[in-house]
GROMACS .gro file of C-alpha atoms in nm:
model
  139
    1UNK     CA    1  -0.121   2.381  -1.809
    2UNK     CA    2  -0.219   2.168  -1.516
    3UNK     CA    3  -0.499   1.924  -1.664
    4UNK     CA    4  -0.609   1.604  -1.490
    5UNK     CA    5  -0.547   1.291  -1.604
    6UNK     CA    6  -0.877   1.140  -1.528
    7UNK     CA    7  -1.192   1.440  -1.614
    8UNK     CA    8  -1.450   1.453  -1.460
    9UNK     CA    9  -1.679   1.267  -1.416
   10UNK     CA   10  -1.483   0.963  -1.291
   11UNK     CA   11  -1.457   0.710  -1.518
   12UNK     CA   12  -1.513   0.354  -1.370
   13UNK     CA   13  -1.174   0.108  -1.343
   14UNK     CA   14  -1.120  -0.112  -1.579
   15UNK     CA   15  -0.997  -0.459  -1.583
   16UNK     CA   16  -0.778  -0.546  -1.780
   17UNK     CA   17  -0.706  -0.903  -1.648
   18UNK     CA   18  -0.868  -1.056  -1.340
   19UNK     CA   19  -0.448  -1.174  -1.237
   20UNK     CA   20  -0.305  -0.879  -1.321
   21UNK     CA   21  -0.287  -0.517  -1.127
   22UNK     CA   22  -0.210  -0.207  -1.180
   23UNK     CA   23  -0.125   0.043  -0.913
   24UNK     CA   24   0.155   0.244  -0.740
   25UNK     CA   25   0.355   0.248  -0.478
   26UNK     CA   26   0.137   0.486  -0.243
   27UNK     CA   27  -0.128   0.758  -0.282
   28UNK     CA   28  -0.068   1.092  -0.090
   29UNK     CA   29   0.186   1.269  -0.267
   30UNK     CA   30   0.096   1.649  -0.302
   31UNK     CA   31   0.222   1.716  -0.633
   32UNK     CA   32  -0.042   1.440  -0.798
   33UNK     CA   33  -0.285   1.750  -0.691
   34UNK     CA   34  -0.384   1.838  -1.010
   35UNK     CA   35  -0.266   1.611  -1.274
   36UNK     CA   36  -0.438   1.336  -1.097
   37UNK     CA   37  -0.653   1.425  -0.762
   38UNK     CA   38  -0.908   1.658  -0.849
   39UNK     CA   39  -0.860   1.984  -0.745
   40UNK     CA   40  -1.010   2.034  -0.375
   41UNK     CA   41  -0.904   1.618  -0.277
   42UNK     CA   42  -0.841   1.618   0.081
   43UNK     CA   43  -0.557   1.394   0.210
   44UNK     CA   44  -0.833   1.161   0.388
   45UNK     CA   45  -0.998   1.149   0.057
   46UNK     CA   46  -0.744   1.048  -0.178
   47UNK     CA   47  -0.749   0.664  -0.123
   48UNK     CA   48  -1.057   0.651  -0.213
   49UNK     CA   49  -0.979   0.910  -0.533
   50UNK     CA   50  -0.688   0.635  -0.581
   51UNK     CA   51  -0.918   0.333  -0.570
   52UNK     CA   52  -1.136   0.462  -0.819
   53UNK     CA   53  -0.894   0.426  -1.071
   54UNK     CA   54  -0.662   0.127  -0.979
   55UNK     CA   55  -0.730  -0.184  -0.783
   56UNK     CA   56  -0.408  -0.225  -0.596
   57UNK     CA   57  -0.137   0.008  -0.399
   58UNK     CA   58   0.200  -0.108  -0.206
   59UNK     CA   59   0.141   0.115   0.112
   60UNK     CA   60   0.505   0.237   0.127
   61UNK     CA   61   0.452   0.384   0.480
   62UNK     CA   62   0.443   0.051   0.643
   63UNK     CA   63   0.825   0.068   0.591
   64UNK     CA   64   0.886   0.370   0.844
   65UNK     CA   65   0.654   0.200   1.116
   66UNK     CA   66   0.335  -0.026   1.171
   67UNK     CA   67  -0.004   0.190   1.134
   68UNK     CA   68  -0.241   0.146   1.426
   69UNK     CA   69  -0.550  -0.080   1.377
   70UNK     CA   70  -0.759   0.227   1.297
   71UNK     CA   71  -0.540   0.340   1.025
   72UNK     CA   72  -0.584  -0.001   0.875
   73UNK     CA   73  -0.944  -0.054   0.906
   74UNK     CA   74  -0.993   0.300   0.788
   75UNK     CA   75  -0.799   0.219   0.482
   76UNK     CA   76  -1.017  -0.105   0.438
   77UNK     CA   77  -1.369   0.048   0.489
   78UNK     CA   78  -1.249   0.349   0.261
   79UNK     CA   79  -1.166   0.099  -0.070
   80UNK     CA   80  -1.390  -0.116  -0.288
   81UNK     CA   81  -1.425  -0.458  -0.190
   82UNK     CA   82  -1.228  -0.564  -0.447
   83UNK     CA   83  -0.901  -0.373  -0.373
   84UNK     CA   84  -0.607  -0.555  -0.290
   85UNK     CA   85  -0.328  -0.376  -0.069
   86UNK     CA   86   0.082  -0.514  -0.091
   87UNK     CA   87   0.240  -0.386   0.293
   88UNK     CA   88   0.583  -0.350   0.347
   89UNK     CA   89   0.735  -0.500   0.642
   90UNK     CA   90   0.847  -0.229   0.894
   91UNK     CA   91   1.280  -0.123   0.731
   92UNK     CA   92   1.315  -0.186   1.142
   93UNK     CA   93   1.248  -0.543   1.073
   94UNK     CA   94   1.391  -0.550   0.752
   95UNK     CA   95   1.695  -0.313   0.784
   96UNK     CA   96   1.782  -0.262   1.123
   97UNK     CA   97   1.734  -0.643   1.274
   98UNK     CA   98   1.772  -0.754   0.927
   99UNK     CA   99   1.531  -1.042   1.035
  100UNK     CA  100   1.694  -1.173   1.329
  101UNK     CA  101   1.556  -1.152   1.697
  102UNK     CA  102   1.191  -0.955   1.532
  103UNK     CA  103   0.986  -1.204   1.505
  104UNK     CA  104   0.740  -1.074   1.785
  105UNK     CA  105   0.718  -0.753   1.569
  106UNK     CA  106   0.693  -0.954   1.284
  107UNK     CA  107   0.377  -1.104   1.446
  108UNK     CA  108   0.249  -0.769   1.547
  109UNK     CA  109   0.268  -0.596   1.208
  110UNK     CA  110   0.104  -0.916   1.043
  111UNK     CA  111  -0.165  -0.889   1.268
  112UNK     CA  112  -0.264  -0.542   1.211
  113UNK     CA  113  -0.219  -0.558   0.842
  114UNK     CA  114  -0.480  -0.835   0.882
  115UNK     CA  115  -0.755  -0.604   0.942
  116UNK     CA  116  -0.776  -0.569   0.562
  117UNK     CA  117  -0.945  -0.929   0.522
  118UNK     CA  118  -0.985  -0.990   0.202
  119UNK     CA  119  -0.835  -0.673   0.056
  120UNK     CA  120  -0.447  -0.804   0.185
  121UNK     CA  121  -0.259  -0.943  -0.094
  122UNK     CA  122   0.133  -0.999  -0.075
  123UNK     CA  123   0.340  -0.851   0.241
  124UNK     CA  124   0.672  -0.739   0.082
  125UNK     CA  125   1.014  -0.761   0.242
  126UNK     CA  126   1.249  -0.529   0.085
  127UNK     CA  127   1.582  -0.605   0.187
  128UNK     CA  128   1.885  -0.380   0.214
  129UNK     CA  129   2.194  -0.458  -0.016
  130UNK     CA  130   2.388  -0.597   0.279
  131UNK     CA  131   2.088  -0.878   0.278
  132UNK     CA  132   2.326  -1.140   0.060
  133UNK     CA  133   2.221  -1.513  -0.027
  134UNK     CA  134   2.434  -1.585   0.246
  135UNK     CA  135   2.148  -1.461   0.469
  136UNK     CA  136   1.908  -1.678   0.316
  137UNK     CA  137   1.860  -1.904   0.632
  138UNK     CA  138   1.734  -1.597   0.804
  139UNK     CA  139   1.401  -1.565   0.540
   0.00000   0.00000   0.00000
């Protein structure tokens, strides 16, 4: 049986507390078809499916590469004005240089992730298990 979580009609978000949200890390993954995007959600549609249920999303993708500015501003003009969005740093930042010698690519991906206005809450930096508090002078 392959019910959705949410029936239609959508039900409106609901706040639970104005500090705290709830959301995932991303929102296109095919196999929420169905138990939580309504049958017939296009992949350009399901951020804004997303958003109507949760306020917040880490956008995981920013790990593998820096979106262009249309990506971002698409993402901002397709969410409520009240969304807030957590970004990864790029892993080539974060893995690969492991913060050393990156800091004009550190600039860049701020930058574009600054299209969001309002709607850009905390830029993450996931660091790899090599990353000890040895490193700590490099943060």
């Amino acid at each position: 049986m392959n019910e959705s979580l949410f029936p239609a009609p959508a039900a409106e978000r609901v706040h639970t507390h104005d500090q705290i949200y709830l959301g995932s890390a991303g929102w296109s993954y095919d196999d929420w078809h169905g138990p939580f995007y309504p049958p017939g959600t296009t992949s350009l549609a399901r951020l804004e499916r997303y958003a109507e249920r949760f306020r917040t999303v880490e956008i995981d993708s920013t790990f593998y590469g820096t979106p262009t500015l249309q990506t971002v501003q698409g993402w901002n003009q397709r969410t409520p004005d009240d969304f807030v969005f957590t970004a990864k740093f790029p892993g080539s930042i974060t893995h690969e240089a492991q913060l050393r010698n990156c800091g004009e690519q550190a600039i860049r991906f701020i930058e574009t992730m600054a299209e969001l206005g309002d709607k850009l809450g905390p830029l993450l930096l996931q660091l790899g298990p090599a990353f000890g508090p040895d490193r700590l002078p490099d943060l």
